[in-house]
Short mmCIF file of C-alpha atoms in Angstrom, two decimals:
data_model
loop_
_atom_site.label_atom_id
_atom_site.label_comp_id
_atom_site.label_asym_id
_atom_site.label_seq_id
_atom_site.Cartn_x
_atom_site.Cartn_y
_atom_site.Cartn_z
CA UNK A 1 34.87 43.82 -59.91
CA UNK A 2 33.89 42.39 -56.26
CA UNK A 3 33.19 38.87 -56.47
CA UNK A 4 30.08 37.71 -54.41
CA UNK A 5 30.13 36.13 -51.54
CA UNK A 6 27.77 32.88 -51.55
CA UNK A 7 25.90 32.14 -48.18
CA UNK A 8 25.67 28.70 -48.57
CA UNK A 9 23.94 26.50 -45.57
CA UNK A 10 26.74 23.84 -44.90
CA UNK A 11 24.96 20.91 -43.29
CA UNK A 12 27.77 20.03 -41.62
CA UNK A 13 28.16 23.61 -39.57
CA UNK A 14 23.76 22.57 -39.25
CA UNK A 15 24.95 18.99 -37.30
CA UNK A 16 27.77 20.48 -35.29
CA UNK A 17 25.31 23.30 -34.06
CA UNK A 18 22.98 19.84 -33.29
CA UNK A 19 26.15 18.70 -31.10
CA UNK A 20 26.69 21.56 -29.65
CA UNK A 21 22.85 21.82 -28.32
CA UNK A 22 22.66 18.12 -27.46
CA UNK A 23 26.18 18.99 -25.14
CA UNK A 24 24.55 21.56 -23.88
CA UNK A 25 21.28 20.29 -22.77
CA UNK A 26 22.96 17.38 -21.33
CA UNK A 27 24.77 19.42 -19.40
CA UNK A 28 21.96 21.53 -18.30
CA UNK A 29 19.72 18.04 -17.10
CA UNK A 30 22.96 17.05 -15.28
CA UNK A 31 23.37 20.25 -13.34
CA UNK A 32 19.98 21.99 -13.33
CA UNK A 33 20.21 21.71 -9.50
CA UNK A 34 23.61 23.34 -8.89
CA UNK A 35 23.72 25.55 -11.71
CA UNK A 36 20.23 26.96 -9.85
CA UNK A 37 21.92 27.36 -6.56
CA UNK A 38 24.91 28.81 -7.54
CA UNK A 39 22.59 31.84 -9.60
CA UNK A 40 20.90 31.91 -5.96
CA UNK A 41 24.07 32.17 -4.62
CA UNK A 42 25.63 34.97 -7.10
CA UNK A 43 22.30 36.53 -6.58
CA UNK A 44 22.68 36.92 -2.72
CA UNK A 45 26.14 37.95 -2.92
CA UNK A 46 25.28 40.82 -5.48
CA UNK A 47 22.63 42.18 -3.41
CA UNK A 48 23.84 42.23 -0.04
CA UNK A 49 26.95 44.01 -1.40
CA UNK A 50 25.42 46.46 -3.06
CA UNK A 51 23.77 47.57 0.00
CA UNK A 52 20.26 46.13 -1.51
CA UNK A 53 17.27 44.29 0.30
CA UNK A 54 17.31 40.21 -0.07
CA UNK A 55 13.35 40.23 -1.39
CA UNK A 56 12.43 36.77 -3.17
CA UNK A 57 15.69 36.01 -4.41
CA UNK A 58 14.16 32.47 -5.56
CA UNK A 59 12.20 33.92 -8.09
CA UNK A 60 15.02 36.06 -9.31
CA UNK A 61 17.18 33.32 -9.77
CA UNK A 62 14.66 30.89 -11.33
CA UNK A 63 13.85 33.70 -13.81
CA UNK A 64 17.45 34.25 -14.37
CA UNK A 65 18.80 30.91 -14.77
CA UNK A 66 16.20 30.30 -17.69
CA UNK A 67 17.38 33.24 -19.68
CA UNK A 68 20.69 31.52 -19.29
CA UNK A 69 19.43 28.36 -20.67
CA UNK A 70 17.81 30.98 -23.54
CA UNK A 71 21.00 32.60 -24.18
CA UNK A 72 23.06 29.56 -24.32
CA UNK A 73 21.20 27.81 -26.92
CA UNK A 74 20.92 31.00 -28.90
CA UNK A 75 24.46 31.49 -28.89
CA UNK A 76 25.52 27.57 -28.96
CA UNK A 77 27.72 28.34 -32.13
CA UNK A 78 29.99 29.98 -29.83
CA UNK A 79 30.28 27.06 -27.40
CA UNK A 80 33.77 25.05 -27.70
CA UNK A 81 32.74 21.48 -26.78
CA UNK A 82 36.45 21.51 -25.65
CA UNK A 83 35.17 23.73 -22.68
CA UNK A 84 33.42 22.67 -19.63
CA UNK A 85 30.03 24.06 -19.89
CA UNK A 86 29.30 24.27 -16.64
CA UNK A 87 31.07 27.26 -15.96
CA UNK A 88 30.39 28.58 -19.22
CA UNK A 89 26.53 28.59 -18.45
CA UNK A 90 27.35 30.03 -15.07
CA UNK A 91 29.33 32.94 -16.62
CA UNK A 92 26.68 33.76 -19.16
CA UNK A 93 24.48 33.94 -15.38
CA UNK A 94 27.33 36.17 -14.26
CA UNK A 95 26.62 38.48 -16.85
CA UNK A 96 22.69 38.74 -16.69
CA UNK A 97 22.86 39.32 -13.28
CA UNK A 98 25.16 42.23 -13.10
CA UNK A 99 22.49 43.52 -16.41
CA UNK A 100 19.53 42.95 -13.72
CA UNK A 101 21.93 44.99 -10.97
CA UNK A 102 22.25 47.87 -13.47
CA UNK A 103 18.22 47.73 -14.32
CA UNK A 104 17.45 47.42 -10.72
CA UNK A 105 19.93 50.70 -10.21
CA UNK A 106 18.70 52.48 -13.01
CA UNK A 107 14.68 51.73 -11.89
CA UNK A 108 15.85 53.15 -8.38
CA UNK A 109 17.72 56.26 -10.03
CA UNK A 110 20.20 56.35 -7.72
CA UNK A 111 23.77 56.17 -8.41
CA UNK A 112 25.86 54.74 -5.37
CA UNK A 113 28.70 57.41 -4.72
CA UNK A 114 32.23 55.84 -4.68
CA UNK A 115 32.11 57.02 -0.62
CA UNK A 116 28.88 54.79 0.27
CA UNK A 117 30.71 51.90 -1.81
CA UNK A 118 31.54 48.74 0.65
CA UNK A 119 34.55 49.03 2.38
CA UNK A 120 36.05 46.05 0.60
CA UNK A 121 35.71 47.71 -2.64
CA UNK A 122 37.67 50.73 -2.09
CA UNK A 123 40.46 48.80 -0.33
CA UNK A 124 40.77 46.72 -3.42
CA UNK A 125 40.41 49.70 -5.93
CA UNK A 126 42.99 51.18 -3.16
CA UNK A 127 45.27 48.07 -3.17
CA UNK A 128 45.15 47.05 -6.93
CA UNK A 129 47.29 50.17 -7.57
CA UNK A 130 49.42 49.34 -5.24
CA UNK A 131 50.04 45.52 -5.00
CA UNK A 132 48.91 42.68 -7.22
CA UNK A 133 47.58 39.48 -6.32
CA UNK A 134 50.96 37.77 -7.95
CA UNK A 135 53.32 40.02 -5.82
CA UNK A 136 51.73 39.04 -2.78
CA UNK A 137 51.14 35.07 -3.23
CA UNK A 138 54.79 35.90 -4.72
CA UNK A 139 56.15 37.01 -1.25
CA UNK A 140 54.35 34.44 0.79
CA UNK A 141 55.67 31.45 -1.52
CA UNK A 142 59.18 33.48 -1.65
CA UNK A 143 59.44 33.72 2.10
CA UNK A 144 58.27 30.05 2.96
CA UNK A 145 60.16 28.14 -0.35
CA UNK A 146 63.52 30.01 0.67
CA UNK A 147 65.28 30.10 4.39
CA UNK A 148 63.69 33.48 5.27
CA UNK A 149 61.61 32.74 8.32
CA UNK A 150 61.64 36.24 10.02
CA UNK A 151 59.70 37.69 6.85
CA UNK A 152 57.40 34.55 7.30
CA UNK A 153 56.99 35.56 10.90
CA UNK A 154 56.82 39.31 10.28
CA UNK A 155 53.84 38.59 7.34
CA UNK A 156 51.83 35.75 9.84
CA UNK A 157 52.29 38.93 12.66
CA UNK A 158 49.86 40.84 10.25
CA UNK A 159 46.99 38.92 10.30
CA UNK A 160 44.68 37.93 12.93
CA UNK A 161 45.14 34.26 14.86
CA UNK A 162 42.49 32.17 12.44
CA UNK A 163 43.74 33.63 9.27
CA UNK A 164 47.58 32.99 11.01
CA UNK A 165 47.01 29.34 11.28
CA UNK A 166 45.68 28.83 8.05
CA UNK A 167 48.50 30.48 6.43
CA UNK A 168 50.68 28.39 8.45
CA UNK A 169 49.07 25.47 7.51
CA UNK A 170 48.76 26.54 3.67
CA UNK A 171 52.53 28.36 3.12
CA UNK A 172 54.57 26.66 6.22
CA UNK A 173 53.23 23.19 6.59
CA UNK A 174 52.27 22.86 2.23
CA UNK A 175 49.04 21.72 3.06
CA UNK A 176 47.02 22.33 0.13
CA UNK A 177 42.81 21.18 -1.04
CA UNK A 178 41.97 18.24 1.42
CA UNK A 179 44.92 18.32 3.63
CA UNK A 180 44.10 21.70 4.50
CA UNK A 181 40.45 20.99 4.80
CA UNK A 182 41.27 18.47 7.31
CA UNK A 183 44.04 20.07 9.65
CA UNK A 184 41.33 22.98 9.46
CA UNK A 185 38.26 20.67 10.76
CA UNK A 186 36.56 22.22 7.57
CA UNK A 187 35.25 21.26 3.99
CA UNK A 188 37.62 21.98 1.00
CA UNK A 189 34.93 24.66 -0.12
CA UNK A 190 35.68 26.94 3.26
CA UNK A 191 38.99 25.76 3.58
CA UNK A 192 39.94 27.50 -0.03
CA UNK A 193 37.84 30.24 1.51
CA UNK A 194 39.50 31.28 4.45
CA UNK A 195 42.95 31.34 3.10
CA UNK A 196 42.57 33.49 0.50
CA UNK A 197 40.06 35.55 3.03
CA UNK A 198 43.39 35.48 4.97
CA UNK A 199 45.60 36.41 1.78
CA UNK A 200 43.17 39.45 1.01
CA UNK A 201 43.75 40.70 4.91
CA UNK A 202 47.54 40.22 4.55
CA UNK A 203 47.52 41.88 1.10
CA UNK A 204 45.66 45.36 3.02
CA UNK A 205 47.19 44.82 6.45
CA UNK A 206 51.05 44.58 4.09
CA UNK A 207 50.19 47.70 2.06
CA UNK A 208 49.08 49.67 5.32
CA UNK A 209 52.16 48.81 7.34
CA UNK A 210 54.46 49.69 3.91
CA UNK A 211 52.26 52.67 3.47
CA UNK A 212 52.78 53.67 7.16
CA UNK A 213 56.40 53.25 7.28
CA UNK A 214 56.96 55.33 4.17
CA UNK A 215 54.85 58.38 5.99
CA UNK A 216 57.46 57.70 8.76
CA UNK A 217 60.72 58.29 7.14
CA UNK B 1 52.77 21.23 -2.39
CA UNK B 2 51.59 21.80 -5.75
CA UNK B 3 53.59 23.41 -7.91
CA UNK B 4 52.44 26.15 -10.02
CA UNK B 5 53.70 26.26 -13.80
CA UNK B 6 56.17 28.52 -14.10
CA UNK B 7 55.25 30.01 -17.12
CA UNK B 8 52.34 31.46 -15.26
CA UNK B 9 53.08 31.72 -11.45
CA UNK B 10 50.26 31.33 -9.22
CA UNK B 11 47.63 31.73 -12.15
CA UNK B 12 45.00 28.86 -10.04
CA UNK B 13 45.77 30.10 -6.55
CA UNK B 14 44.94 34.05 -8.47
CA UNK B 15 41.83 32.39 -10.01
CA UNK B 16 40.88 31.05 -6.71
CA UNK B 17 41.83 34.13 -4.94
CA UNK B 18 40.21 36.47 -6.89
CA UNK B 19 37.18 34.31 -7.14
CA UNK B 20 36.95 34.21 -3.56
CA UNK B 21 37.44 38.10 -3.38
CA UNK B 22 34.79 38.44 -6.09
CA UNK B 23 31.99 36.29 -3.78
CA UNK B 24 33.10 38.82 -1.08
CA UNK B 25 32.38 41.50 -2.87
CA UNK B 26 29.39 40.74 -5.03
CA UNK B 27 31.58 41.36 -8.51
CA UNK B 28 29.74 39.56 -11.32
CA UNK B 29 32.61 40.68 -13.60
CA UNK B 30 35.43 39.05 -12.06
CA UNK B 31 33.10 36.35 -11.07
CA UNK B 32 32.76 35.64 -15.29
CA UNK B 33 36.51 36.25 -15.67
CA UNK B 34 36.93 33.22 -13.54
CA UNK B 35 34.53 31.36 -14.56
CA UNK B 36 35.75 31.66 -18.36
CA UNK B 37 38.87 30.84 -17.28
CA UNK B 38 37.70 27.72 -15.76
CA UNK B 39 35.99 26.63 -18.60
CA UNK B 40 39.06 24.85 -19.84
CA UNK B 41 40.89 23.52 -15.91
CA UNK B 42 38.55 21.02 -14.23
CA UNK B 43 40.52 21.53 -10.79
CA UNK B 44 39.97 24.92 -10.84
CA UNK B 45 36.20 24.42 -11.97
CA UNK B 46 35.86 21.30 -8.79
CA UNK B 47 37.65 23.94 -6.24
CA UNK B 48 35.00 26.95 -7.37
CA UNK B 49 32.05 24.19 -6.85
CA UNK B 50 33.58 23.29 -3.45
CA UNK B 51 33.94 27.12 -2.85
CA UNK B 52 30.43 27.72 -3.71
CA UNK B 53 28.97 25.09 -1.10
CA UNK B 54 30.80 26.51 1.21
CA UNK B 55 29.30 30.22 1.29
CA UNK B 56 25.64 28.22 0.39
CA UNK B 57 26.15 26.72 3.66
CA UNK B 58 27.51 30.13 5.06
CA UNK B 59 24.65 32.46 3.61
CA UNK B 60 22.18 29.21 4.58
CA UNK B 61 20.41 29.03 1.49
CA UNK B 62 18.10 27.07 1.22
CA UNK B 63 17.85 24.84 -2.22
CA UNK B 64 15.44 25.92 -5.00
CA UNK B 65 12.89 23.52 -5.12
CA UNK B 66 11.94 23.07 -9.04
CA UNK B 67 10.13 20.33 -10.69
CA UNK B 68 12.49 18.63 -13.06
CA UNK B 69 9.52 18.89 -15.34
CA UNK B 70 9.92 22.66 -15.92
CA UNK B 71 13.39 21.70 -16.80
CA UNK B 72 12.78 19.68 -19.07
CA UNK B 73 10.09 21.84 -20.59
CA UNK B 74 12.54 24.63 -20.35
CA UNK B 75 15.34 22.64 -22.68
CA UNK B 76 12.02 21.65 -25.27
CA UNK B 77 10.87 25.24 -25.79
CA UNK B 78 14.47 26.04 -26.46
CA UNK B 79 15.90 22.92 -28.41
CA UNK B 80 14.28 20.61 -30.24
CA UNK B 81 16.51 18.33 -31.71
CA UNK B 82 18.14 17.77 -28.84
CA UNK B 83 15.07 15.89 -27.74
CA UNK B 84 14.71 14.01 -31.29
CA UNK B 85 15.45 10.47 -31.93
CA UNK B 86 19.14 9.21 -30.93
CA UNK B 87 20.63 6.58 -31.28
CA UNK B 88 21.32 3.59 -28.93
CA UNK B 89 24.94 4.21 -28.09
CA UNK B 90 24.43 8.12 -27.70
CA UNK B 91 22.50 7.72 -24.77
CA UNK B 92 23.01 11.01 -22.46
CA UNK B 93 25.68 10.95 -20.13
CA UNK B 94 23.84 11.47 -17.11
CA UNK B 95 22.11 7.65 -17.40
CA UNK B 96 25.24 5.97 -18.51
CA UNK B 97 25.96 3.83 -15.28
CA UNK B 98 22.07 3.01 -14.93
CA UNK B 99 20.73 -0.12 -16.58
CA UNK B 100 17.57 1.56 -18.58
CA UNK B 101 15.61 -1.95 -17.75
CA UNK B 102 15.94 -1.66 -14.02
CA UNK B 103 14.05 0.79 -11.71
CA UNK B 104 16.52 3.10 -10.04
CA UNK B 105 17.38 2.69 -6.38
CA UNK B 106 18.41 4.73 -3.68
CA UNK B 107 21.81 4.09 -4.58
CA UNK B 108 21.80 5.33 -7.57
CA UNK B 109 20.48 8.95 -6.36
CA UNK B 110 23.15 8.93 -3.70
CA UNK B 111 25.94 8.40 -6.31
CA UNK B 112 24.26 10.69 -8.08
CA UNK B 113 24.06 13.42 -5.52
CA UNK B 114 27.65 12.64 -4.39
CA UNK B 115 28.89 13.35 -8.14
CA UNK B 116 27.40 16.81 -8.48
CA UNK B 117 28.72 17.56 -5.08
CA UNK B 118 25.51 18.28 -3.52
CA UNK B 119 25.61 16.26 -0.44
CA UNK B 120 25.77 18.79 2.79
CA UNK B 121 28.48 18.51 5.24
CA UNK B 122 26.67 16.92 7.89
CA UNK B 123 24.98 14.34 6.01
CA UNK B 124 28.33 12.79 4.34
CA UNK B 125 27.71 9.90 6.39
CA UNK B 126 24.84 8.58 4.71
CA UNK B 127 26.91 8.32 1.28
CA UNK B 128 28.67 4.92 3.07
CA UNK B 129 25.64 3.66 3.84
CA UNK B 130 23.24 4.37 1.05
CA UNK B 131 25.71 4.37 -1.92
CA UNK B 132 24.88 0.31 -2.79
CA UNK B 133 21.19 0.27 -1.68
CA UNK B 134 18.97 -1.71 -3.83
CA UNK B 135 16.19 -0.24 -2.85
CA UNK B 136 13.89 0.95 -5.32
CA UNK B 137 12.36 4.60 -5.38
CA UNK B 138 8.93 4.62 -4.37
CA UNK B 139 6.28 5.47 -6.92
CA UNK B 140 5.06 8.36 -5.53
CA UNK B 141 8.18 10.88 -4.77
CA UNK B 142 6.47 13.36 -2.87
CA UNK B 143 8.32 14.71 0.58
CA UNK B 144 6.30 12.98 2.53
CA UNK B 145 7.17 9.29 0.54
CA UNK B 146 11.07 10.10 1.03
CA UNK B 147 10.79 11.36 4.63
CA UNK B 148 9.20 7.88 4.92
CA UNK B 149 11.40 6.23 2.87
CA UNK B 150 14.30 8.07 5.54
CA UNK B 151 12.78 6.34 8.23
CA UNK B 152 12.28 2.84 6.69
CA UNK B 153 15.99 3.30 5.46
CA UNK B 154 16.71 3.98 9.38
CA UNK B 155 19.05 7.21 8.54
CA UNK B 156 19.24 10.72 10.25
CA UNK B 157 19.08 13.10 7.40
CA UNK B 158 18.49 16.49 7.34
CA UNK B 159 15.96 18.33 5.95
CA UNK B 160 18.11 19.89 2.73
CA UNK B 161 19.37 16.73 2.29
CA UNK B 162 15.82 14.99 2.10
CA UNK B 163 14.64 17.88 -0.63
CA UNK B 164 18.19 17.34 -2.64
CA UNK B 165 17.46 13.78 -2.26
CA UNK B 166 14.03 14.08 -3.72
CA UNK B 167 14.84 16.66 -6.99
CA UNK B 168 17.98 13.96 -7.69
CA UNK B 169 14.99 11.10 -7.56
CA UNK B 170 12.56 13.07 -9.82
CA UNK B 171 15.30 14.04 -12.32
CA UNK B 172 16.72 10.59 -12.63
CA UNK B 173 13.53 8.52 -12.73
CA UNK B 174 11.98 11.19 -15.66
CA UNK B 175 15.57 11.27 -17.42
CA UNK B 176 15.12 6.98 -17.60
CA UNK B 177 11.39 7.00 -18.73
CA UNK B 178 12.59 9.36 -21.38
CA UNK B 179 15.60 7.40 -22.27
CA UNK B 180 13.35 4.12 -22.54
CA UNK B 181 10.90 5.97 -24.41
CA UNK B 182 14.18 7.23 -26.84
CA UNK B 183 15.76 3.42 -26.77
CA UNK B 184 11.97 2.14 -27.94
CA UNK B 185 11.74 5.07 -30.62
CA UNK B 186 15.46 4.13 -31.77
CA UNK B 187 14.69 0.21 -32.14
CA UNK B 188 11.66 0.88 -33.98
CA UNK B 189 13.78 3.33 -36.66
CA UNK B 190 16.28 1.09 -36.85
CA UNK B 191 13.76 -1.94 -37.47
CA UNK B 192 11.60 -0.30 -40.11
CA UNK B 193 14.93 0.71 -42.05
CA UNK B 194 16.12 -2.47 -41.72
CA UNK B 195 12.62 -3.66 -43.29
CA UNK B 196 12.32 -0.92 -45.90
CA UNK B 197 16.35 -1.82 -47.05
CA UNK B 198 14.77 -5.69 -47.37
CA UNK B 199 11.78 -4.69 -49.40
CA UNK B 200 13.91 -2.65 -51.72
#
């Protein structure tokens, strides 16, 4: 004979749901402002790469952060207070955005053929078969941790001069977060930026050399 | 430098890197990835907040300008009890270093805007020279009161910085009326309990 299963309310599951809400809406009044911006930001990003016209992004993103704030309180049972929830509300803005990108394609009925796709994509689609993002922050740290400066040299030759010198700074000199920043004249924000801008150029320009001198045996 | 666990080479600088390369390229997935994984390392969540200034800046976006009121609206029509009764010592994080009794002063908004990272670059300097001003907020916060208030406090700011100044005023001074109004409602409870045990 199955035995039943009670559903029983446990108050205490009722006050940690409380918890999780009050965390949550503390978190939202602390960082309204720059949770806001960043959807803004996402927003832009996700638009201009799909090859789509900046309208009023402002109103997208207001409408967009509140059905974060929505979805997060419907599914604060999920929420570890363990977590930051910061970038927990942020992903759940991830997420709605790419479902507005697919409703905006769908309204538009137009599929984007892989050729009309941005540049950037393919070479990663292209790349990520060929060479990780481990094997190639595994060669730079190889070649500048051991005593192999001519591989050093022959991966800083790949890249233009702006993304050379902050390699050099970042895998030669160790400079790392402010350091960097600061040798660079920049904040930390572009700082992080433009090196692993220049790590993505040395990961194509590495794969097309490799690529090329395999065609060449 | 840093060193990276070795159980998991690289896995920050990957985060990083493939959080810039999802920015680049618009990816919401990735972009959640990250973000999920930076749910439980703070350094990697401060570096993707630095990151994120720095392509605001880049793309020149302007701030949204919301009224902290729709905010707060916003967190009522989804959670009540989160705007119930609390206690005394539970008071919400965000008002922990201001004394409820006093008004808050421009300091406090620039130590305020300096902890959510929202200053821009080129108004750092004013952090130094606001950060311990005891100069109240004016009543009235509209943009013309601050841009006044700018003047009076003889500093260059620009025009972002004036409208982030402003939200950061509006959401601190309604978060303290509130948390008066909740440190009132929570002495009063705790008085007429206090009475009712007496009586019993």
């Amino acid at each position: 004979m199955k035995r039943q299963v009670r559903q029983s309310v446990d108050p205490f599951d009722d006050y940690e749901l409380v918890q999780k809400q009050q965390l949550l809406s503390q978190a939202v009044q602390q960082e309204w402002q720059a949770i806001q911006n960043t959807i803004q930001l996402y927003l832009t990003r996700a638009i201009k790469l799909s090859g789509g016209k900046l309208g009023d992004t402002e109103t997208v993103a207001k409408e967009i952060f509140h059905e974060t704030v929505e979805e997060a309180f419907k599914m604060a049972s999920k929420f570890d207070p363990n977590r930051l929830a910061r970038p927990w509300l942020l992903g759940i803005a991830a997420k709605k955005i790419q479902r507005w990108q697919r409703q905006q394609s769908q309204q538009n009925k137009r599929i984007t053929p892989i050729a009309e796709l941005p540049l950037a994509r393919k070479l990663k689609q292209q790349n990520s078969e060929i060479l990780s993002e481990e094997e190639i922050l595994g060669i730079l740290h190889k070649s500048s941790n051991s005593s192999d400066p001519e591989m050093l040299e022959y991966l800083l030759s790949l890249v233009n001069d702006s993304y050379r010198e902050v390699l050099k700074l970042a895998f030669v000199d160790g400079l790392e977060g402010e350091s960097l920043a600061a040798a660079l004249g920049t904040t930390k924000g572009t700082a992080y930026t433009k090196k692993h801008r220049a790590i993505a150029q040395l990961r194509q320009a590495y794969v097309q050399c490799n690529k090329s001198s395999e065609e060449g045996r | 430098m840093e060193k990276q666990s070795q159980q998991q080479p690289y896995s920050r600088e990957k985060a990083i890197h493939l959080y810039v390369q999802a920015l680049d390229q618009g990816d919401m997935e990735v972009l959640a990835q990250i973000l999920d994984i930076a749910c439980d390392d703070p350094e990697l969540e401060q570096i993707i907040t630095e990151i994120n200034l720095a392509y605001q800046e880049q793309e020149q976006l302007t701030p949204i300008a919301t009224d902290a009121e729709i905010i707060r609206n916003l967190l009522r029509q989804h959670l009540h009890s989160a705007f119930e009764v609390i206690q005394a010592e539970e008071k919400p994080l965000i008002f922990e270093d201001i004394d409820a009794e006093k008004p808050v002063t421009v300091g406090d908004v620039v130590k305020r805007l300096q902890e959510i990272n929202c200053v821009p670059a080129a108004d750092k300097h004013i952090i130094s020279q606001l950060i311990n001003s005891p100069v109240p907020l004016p009543v009235k916060l509209s943009i013309k009161a601050v841009r006044q208030l700018a003047v009076e406090l003889s500093i260059d700011a620009s025009e972002r910085f004036l409208n982030l100044f402003r939200d950061t005023a509006i959401t601190l001074s309604i978060g303290l009326s509130h948390n008066r109004a909740q440190l009132a409602a929570a002495r009063e409870q705790k008085k007429s309990i206090q009475i009712n045990n007496r009586n019993r």
